[in-house]
Coordinates of C-alpha atoms in Angstrom, one line a residue:
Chain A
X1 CA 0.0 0.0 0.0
X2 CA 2.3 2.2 1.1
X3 CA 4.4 1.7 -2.1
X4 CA 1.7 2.0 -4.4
X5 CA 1.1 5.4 -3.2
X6 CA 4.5 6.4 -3.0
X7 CA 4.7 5.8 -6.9
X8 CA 2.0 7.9 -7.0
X9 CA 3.4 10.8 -5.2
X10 CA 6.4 10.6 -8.0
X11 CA 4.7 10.7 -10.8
X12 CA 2.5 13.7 -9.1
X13 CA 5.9 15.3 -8.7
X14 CA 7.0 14.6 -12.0
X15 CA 3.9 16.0 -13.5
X16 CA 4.6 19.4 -11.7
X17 CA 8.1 19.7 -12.7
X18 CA 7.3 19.3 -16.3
X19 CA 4.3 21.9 -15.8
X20 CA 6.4 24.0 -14.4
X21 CA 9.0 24.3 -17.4
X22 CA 6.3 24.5 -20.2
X23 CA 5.9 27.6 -19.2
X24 CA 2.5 29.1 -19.5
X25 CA 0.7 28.8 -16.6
X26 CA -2.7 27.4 -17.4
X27 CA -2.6 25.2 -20.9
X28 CA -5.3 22.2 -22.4
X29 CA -3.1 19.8 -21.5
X30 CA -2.1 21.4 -18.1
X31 CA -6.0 21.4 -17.2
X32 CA -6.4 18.1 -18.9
X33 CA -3.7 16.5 -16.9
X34 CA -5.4 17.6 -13.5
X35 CA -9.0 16.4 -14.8
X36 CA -7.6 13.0 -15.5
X37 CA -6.5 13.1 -11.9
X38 CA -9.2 14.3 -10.3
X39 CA -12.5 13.0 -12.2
X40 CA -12.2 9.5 -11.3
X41 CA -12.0 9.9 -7.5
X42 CA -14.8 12.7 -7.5
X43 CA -16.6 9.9 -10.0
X44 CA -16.2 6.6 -7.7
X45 CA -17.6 9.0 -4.7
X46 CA -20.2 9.8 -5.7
X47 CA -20.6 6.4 -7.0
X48 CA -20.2 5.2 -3.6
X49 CA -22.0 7.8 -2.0
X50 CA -25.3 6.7 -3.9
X51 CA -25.5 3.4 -3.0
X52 CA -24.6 3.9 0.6
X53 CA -27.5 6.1 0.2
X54 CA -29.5 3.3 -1.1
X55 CA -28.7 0.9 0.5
X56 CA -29.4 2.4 4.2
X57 CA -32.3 4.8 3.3
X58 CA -34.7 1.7 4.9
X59 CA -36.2 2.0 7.9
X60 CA -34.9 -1.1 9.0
X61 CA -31.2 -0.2 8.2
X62 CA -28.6 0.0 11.3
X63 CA -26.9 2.7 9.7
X64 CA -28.3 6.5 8.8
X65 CA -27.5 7.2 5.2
X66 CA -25.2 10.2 4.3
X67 CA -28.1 12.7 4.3
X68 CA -29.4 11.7 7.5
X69 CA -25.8 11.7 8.7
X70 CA -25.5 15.3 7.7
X71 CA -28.6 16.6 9.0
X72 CA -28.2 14.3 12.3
X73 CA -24.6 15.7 13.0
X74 CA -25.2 18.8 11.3
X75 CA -24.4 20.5 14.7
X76 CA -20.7 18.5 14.9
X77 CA -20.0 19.7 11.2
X78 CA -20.7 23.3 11.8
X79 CA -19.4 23.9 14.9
X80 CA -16.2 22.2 14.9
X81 CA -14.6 25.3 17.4
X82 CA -17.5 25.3 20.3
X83 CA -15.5 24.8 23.8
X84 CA -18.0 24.4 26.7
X85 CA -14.9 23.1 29.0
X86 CA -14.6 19.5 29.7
X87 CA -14.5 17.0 27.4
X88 CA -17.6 19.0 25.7
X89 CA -15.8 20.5 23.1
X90 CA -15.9 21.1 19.1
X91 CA -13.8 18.6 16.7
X92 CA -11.4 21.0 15.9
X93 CA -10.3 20.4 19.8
X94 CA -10.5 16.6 20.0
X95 CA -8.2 16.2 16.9
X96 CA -5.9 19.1 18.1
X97 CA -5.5 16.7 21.4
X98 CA -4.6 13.6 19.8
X99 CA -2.7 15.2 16.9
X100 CA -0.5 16.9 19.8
X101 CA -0.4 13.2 21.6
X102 CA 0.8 12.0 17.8
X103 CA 3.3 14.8 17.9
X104 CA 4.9 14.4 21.2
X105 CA 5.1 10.4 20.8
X106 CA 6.2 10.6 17.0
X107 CA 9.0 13.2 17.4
X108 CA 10.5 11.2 20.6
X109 CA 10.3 7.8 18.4
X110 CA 11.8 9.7 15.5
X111 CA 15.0 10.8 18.2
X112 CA 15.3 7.6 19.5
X113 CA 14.3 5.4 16.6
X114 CA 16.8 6.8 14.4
X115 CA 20.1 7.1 17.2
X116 CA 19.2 3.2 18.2
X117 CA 18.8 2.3 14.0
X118 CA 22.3 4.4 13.5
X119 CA 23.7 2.1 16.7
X120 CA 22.3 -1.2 15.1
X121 CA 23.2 -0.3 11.5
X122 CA 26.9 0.5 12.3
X123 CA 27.8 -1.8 15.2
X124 CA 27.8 -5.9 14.4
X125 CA 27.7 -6.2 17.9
X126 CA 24.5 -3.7 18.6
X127 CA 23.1 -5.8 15.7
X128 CA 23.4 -8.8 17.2
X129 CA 22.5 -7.8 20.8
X130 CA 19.5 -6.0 19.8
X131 CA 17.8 -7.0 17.0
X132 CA 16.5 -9.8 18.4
X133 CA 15.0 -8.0 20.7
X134 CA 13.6 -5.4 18.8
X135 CA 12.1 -8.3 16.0
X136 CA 10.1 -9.6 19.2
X137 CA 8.8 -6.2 20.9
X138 CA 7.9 -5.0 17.5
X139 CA 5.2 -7.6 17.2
X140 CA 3.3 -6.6 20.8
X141 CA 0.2 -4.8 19.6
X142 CA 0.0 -1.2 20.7
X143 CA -2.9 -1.2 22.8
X144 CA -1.1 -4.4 24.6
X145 CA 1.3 -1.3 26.3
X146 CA -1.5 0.6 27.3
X147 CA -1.6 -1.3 30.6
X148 CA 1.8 -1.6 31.7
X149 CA 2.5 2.1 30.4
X150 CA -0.9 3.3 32.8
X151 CA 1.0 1.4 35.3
X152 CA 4.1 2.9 35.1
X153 CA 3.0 6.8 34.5
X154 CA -0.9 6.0 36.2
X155 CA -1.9 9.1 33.7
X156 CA -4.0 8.6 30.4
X157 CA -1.9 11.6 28.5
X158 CA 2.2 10.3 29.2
X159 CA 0.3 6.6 28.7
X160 CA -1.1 7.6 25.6
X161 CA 2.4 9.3 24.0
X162 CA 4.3 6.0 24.9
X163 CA 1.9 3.9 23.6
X164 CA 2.4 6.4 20.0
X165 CA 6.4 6.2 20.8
X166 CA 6.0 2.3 21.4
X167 CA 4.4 1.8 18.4
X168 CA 6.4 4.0 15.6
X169 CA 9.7 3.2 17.1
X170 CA 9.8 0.2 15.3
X171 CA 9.9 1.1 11.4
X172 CA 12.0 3.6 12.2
X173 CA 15.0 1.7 13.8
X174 CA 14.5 -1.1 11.6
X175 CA 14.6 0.9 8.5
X176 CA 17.8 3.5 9.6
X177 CA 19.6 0.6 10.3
X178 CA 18.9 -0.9 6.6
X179 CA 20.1 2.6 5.2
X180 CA 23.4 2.8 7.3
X181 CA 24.1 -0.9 5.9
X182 CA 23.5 0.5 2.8
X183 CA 25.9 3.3 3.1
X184 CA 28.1 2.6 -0.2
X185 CA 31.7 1.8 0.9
X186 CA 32.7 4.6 -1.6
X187 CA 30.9 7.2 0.9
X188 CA 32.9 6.0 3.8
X189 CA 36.5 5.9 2.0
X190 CA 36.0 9.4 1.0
X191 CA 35.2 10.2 4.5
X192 CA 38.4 7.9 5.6
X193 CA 40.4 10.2 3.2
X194 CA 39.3 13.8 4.8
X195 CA 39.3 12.1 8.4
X196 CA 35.7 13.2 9.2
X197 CA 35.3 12.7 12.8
X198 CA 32.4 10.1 13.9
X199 CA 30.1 13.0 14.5
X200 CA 31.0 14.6 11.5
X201 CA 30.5 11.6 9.7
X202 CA 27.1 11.1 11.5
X203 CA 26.1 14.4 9.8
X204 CA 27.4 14.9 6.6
X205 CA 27.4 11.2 5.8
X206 CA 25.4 8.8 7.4
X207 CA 22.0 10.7 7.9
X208 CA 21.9 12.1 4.5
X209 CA 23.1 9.0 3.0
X210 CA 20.2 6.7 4.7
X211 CA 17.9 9.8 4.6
X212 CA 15.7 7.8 1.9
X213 CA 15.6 4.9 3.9
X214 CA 14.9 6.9 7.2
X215 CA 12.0 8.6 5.7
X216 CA 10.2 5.2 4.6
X217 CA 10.1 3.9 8.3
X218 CA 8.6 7.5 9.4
X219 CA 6.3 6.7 7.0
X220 CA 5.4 4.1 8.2
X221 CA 5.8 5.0 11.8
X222 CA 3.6 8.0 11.7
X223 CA 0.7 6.1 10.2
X224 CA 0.9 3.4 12.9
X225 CA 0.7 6.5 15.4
X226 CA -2.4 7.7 14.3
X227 CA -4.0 4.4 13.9
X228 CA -2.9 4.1 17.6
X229 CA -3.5 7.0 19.1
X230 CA -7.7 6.5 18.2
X231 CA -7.9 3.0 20.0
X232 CA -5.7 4.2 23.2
X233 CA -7.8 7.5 23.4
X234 CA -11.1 4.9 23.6
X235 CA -9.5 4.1 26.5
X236 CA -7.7 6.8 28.3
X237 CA -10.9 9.0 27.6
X238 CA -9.9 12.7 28.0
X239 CA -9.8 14.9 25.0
X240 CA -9.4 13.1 21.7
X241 CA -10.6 12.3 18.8
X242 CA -10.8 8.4 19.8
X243 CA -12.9 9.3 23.3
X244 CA -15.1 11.6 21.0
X245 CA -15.9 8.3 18.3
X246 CA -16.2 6.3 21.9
X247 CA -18.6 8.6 23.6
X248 CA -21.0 9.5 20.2
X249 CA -21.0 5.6 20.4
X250 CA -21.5 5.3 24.2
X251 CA -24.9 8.2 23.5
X252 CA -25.7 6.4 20.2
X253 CA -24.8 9.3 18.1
X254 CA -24.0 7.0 14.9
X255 CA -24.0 10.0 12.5
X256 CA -21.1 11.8 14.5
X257 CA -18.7 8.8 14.6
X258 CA -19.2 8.8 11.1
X259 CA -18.2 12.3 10.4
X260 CA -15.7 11.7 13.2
X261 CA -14.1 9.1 10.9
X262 CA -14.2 10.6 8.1
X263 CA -12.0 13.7 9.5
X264 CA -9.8 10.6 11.4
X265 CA -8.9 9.2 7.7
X266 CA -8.4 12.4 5.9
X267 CA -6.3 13.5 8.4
X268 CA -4.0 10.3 8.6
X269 CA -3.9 10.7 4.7
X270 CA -2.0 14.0 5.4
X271 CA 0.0 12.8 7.9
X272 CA 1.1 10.4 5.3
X273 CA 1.4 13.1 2.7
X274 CA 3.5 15.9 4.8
X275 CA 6.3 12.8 5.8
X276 CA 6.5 11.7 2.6
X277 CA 6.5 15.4 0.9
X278 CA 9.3 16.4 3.8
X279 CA 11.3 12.9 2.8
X280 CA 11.4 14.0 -0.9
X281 CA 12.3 17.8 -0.2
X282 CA 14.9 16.6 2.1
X283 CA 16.1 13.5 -0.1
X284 CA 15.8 15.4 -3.7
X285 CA 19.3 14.0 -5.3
X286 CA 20.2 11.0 -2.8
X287 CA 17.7 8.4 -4.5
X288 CA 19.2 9.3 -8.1
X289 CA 23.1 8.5 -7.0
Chain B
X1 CA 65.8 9.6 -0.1
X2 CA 62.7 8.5 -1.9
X3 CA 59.5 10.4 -1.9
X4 CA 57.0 7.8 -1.3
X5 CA 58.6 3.8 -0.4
X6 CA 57.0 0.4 -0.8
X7 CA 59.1 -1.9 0.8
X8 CA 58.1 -5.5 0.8
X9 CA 54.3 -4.6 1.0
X10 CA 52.2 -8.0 0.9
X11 CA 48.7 -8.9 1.7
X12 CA 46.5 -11.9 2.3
X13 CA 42.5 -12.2 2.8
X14 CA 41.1 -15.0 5.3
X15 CA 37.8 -15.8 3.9
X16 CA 36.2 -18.8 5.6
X17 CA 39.3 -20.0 7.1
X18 CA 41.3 -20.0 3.5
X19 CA 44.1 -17.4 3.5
X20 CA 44.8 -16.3 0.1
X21 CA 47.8 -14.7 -0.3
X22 CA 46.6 -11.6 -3.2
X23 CA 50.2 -9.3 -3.3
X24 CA 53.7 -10.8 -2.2
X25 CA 57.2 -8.6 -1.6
X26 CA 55.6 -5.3 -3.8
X27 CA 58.8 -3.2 -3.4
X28 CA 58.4 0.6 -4.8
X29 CA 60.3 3.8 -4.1
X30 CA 58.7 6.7 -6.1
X31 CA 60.3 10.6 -6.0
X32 CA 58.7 13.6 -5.6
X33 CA 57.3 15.0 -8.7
X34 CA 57.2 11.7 -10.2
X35 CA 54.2 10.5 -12.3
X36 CA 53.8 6.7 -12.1
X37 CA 51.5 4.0 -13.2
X38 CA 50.7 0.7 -12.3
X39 CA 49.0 -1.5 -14.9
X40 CA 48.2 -4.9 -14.6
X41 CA 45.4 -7.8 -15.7
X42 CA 42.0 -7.1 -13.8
X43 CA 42.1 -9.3 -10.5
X44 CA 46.2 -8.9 -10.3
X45 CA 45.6 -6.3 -7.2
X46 CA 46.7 -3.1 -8.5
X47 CA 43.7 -1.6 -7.1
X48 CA 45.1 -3.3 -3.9
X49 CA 48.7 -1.6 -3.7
X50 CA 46.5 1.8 -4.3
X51 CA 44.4 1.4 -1.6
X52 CA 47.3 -0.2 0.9
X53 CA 49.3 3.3 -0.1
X54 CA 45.9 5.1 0.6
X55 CA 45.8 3.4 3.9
X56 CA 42.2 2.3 3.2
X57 CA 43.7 -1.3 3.5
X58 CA 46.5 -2.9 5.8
X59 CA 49.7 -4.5 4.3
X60 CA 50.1 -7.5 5.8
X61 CA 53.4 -7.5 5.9
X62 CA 56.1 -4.6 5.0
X63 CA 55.3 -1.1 4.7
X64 CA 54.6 2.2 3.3
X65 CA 56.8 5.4 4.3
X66 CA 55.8 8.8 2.7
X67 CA 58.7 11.7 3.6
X68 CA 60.7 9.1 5.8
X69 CA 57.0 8.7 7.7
X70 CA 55.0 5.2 7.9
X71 CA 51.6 5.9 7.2
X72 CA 48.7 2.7 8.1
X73 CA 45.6 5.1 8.1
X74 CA 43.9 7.4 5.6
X75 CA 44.7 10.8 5.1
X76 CA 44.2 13.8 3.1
X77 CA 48.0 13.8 2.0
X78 CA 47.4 10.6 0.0
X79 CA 44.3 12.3 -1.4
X80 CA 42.5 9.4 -3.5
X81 CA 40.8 10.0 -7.1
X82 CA 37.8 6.9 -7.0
X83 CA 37.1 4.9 -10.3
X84 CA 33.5 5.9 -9.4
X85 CA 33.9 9.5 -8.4
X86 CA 32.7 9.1 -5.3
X87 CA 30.4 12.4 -5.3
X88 CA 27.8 12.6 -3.0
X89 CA 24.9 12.9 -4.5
X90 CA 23.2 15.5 -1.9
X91 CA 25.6 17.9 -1.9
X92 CA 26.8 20.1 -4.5
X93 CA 29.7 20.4 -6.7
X94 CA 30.8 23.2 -4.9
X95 CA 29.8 21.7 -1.5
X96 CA 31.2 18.4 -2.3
X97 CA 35.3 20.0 -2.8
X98 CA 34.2 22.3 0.2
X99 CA 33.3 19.2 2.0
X100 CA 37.0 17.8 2.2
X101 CA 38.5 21.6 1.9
X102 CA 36.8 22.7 4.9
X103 CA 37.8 19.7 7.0
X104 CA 41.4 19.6 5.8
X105 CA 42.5 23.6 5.9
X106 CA 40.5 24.0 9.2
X107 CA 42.3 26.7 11.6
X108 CA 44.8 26.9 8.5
X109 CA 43.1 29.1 6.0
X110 CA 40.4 31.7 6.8
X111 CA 37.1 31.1 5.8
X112 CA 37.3 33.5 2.4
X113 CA 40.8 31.6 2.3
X114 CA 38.9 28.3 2.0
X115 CA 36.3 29.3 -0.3
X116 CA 38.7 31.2 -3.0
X117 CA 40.9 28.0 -2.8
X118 CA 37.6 25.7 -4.0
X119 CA 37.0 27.9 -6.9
X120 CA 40.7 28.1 -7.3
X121 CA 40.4 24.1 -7.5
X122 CA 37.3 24.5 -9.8
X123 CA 38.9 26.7 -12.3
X124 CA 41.9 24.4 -12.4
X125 CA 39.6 20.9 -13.9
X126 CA 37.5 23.6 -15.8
X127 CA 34.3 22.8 -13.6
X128 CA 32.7 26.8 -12.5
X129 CA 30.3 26.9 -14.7
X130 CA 28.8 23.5 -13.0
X131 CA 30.2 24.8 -9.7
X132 CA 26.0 25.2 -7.8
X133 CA 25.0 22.0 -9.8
X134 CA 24.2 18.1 -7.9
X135 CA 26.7 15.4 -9.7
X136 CA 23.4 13.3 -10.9
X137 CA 23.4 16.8 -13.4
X138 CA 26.4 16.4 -15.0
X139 CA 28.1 13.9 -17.3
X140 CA 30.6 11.1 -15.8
X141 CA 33.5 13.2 -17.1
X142 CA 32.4 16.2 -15.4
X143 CA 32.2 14.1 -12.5
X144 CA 35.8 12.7 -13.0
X145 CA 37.2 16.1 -12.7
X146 CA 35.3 17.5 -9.5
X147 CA 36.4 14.3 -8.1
X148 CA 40.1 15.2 -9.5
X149 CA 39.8 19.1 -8.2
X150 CA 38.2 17.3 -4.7
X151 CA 41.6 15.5 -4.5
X152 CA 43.8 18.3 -6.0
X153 CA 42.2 20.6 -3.5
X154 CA 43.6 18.5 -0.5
X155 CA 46.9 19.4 -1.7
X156 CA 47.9 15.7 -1.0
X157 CA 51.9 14.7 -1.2
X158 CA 51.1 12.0 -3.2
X159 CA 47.3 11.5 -5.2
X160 CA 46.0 8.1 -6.0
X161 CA 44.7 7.8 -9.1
X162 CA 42.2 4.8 -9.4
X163 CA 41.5 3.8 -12.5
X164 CA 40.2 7.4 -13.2
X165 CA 39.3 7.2 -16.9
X166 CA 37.6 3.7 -17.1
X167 CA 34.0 4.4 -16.8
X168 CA 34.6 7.0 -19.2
X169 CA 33.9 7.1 -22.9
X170 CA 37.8 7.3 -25.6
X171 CA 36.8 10.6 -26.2
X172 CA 36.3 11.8 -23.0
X173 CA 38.6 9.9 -21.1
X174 CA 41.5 11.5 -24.3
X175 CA 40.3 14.8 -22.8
X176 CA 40.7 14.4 -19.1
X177 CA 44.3 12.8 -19.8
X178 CA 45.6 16.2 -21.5
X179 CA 43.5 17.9 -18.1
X180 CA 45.5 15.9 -16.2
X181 CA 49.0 16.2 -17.6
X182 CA 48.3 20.4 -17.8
X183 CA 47.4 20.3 -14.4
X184 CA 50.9 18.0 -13.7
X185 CA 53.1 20.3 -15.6
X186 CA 51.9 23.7 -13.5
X187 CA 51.5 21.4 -9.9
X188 CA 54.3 19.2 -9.9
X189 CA 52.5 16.7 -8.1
X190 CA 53.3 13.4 -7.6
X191 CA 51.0 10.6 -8.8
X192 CA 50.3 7.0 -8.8
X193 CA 47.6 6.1 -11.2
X194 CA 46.3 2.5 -11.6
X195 CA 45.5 1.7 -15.4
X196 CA 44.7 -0.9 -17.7
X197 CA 44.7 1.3 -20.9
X198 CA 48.3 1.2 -22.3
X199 CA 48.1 4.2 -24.4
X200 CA 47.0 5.5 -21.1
X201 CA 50.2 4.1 -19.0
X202 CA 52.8 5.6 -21.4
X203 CA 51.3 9.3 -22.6
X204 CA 51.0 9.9 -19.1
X205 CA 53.7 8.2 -16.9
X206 CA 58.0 8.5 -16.2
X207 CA 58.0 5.2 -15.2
X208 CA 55.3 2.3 -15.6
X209 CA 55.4 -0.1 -13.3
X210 CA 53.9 -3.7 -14.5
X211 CA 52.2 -6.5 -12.2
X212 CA 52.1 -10.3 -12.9
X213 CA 49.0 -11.8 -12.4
X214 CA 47.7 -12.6 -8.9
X215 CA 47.4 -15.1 -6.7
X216 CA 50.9 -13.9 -5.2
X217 CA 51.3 -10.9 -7.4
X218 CA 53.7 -8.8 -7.7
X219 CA 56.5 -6.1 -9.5
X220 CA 57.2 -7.9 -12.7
X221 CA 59.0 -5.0 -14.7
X222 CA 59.3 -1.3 -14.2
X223 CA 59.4 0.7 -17.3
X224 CA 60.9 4.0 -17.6
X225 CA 59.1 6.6 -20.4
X226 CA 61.9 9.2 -21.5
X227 CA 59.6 11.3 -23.7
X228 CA 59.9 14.6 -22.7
X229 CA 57.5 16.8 -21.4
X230 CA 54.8 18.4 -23.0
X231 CA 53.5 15.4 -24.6
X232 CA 51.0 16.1 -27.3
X233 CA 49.3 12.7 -28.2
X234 CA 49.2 13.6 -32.2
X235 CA 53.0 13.6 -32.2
X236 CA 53.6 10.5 -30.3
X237 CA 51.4 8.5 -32.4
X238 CA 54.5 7.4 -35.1
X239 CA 57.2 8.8 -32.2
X240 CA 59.9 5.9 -32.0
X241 CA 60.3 6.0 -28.0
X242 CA 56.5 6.2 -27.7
X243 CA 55.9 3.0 -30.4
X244 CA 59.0 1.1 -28.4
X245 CA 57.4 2.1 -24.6
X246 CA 54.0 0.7 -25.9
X247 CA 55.1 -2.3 -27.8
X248 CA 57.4 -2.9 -24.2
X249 CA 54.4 -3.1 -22.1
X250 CA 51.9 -4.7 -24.7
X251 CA 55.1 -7.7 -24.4
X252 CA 54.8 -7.6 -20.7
X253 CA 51.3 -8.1 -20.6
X254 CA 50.2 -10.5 -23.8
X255 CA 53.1 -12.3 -24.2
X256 CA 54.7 -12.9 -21.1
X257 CA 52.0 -12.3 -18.2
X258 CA 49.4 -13.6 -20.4
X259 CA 45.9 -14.2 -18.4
X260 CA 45.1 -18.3 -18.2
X261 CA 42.2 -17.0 -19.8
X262 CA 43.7 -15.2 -22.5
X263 CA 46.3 -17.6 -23.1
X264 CA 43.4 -20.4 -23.9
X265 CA 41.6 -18.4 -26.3

């Protein structure tokens, strides 16, 4: 999935560049191109849209169909800023929470993740001490933490950035250490020639070197995150966008989970987007050696 | 005294519990100024001596003293030219020669020092006008000779050459040889190149030093070039030392020092 999409992103990139250098801004092919892009999404939508309609507009159906989940949870979609204090708050404030809990937990597994990847990629001995260790922790479901990590901190919001830093830690160790394996010997001769120090080294050779590599795992790592973050929220409770799905569920507000999801997956598709964008602003030459 | 000494400089891989035994008793005394190439059937470990010299390897036995000095590490006085260039790719032309510049002349030249000396290095391989480009943008030539001006900029007392010119096109690789013995008439510098073009070996070299074929390999023949300096290649073509030089080295290495495989063919 995540490579189909990333073949995606490049020839959207690729598209850009050569719209870019014809010249005028706005051509028939220019608007053609964007059309072929964005007609068949906007086409299978609606698509979908009309037999969701059709197939829940019943009276028996367990699910509202997308008008009545508009008019139901009209009040959700309009107000997304209300605060009345609590956990009675708009959208806007539930996904702020968890995207800060995403942000915390990502950024600390993207420090670690990357010095213990740099460890296990250049040291035999690191490799064989810790992978092992890491192949079996990296299999403990997310939510398995939750309880040992309430434990630990006994508070929902430090529980709820470990479980995030738990769970995207992973990818990203596993994949640095690929890309400092991958470091062409040529790269470290040169350095052996200038006599870079090791931190020197670190920074003008080995990050920007694995960069490609680095950026796949927080890929990967910050779409684990947010698929965490919404189950350990059910949990914790608190503000976030996972107690908010919980607690429409808990008062049988069906219409607002739905809208609640749908803001859950177009935001994780950002997520997705923004890493991947910053990996191939950051990366532009490495990957074409 | 000798600029740069091989004395009885030998080398021997353990894989798997075999030890192979690659260069045996490689004996070489080289003077300052002097421009010398090794040449040698692919797999003979002329690529080896280069990098035991560069101190990317360790001689198993013997040694190598530069200015009376044993060296067993790399450094930026045996500044090495790659076969592959060796840019990096993320960095620019420019960025890449300040890369080894600003580490080597650190606390010796001021910072406007530094960066006049890179453009001074530039200018010298031709290479300004591609000075703010990545290496993925330019040609392999192009990138032959920010990886020579990278090396030149080091001011090494002795560059490696590695097979500079071999992933490079005749015409090309014709061009960066006249570069490279302008750049060796104004520097003075002394080189060690590892070849297996012998046109190659003899317009550029004083003395061409020839390796019998590995396991076990070693000096077979050293051969000096008296053709005085500059060489224009159109002139040497029916030149009587040039013919004689080339037709010396084409015995070494086809008749004599044949490879097994070439010999069966």
């Amino acid at each position: 999935m995540a490579s189909s999409s990333a073949l995606a992103l490049g020839t959207a990139g690729r598209d850009k560049a050569s719209a870019k250098s014809r010249g005028p801004f706005v051509t028939m092919k220019g608007i053609k191109g964007v059309a072929a892009r964005v007609i068949p999404p906007l086409v299978v939508l609606a698509v979908f849209m009309l037999l969701w309609e059709m197939l829940c507009s019943s009276p028996t159906a367990g699910l509202p169909p997308p008008s009545r989940v508009v008019t139901e949870a009209w009040e959700v979609i309009a107000h997304p800023f209300y605060d009345n204090g609590g956990t009675d708050k708009g959208l806007f404030w539930h996904l702020a929470a968890s995207l800060q809990r995403v942000a915390l937990g990502f950024s600390l597994a993207v420090i670690a993740g990357v010095m213990l990847g740099t460890l296990v990629g250049q040291s035999e001995w690191a490799m064989r001490g810790l992978d092992p260790i890491f192949q079996v922790l990296r299999t403990i479901p997310p939510l398995a933490w939750l309880p040992l990590s309430l434990a630990a901190f006994r508070d929902g919001q430090p529980s709820a950035i470990f479980v995030i830093f738990i769970t995207s830690i992973w990818p990203i160790i596993i994949n640095t250490a690929v890309g400092i394996r991958n470091i062409p010997q040529d790269y470290r001769n040169v350095s052996a020639v200038i006599r870079l120090n090791p931190i020197e080294f670190f920074w003008k050779i080995m990050l920007p070197s694995a960069a490609p590599y680095i950026f796949t795992g927080l890929r990967i790592g910050v779409g684990l995150s947010w698929l965490a973050i919404v189950a350990a929220e059910m949990l914790i409770g608190g503000v976030g966008i996972g107690f908010f799905i919980w607690d429409a569920w808990n008062s049988s507000h069906i219409s607002e989970i739905i809208v609640a999801l749908v803001y859950v997956g177009l935001i994780g598709f950002v997520l997705d987007r923004l890493v991947a964008g910053l990996g191939m602003l950051v990366t532009r030459g490495t990957s074409v050696a | 005294m000798a600029h740069l000494t091989l004395s009885q400089v030998g080398i021997s891989f353990t894989r798997g519990g075999k030890t192979s035994e690659v260069l045996r008793a490689v004996d070489l005394s080289i003077a300052k100024g002097e421009f010398v190439s090794i040449i040698g059937h692919s797999g003979c470990g002329k690529s080896t001596v280069l990098n035991i010299v560069a101190g990317l390897l360790k001689a198993s036995t013997g040694g190598v003293l530069l200015g009376g000095k044993e060296v067993n590490a790399p450094g930026p006085d045996r500044a090495v030219v790659f076969q592959n260039h060796s840019l990096l790719p993320w960095l620019t032309v420019r960025e890449n020669v300040a890369l080894a510049v600003d580490k080597v002349f650190r606390g010796k030249k001021t910072r406007p020092e530094r960066t006049e000396w890179i453009e001074h290095n530039l200018a010298l391989v031709n290479m300004m006008h591609a000075a703010d480009k990545r290496p993925a943008e330019i040609s392999g030539g192009m990138k032959q000779r920010v990886g020579i001006a990278r090396a030149l900029a080091m001011e090494p007392k002795v560059l490696l050459m590695d097979e500079p010119f071999g992933a490079l096109d005749a015409l090309t690789r014709a061009h960066l040889q006249d570069s490279i013995m302008e750049i060796q008439m104004r520097l003075k510098n002394t080189v060690i190149m590892i070849t297996h073009d012998v046109d190659e070996a003899v317009l550029l070299s004083d003395r061409i030093v020839m390796m019998t074929n590995g396991p076990s390999a070693t000096i077979g023949e050293i051969l000096t070039v008296p053709l005085k300096r500059p060489r224009r290649r159109l002139d040497l073509v029916e030149d009587a030392t040039y013919v004689h030089a080339r037709a010396a080295v084409l015995e070494f290495l086809y008749a004599r020092h044949a490879q097994p495989a070439v010999l069966a063919a």
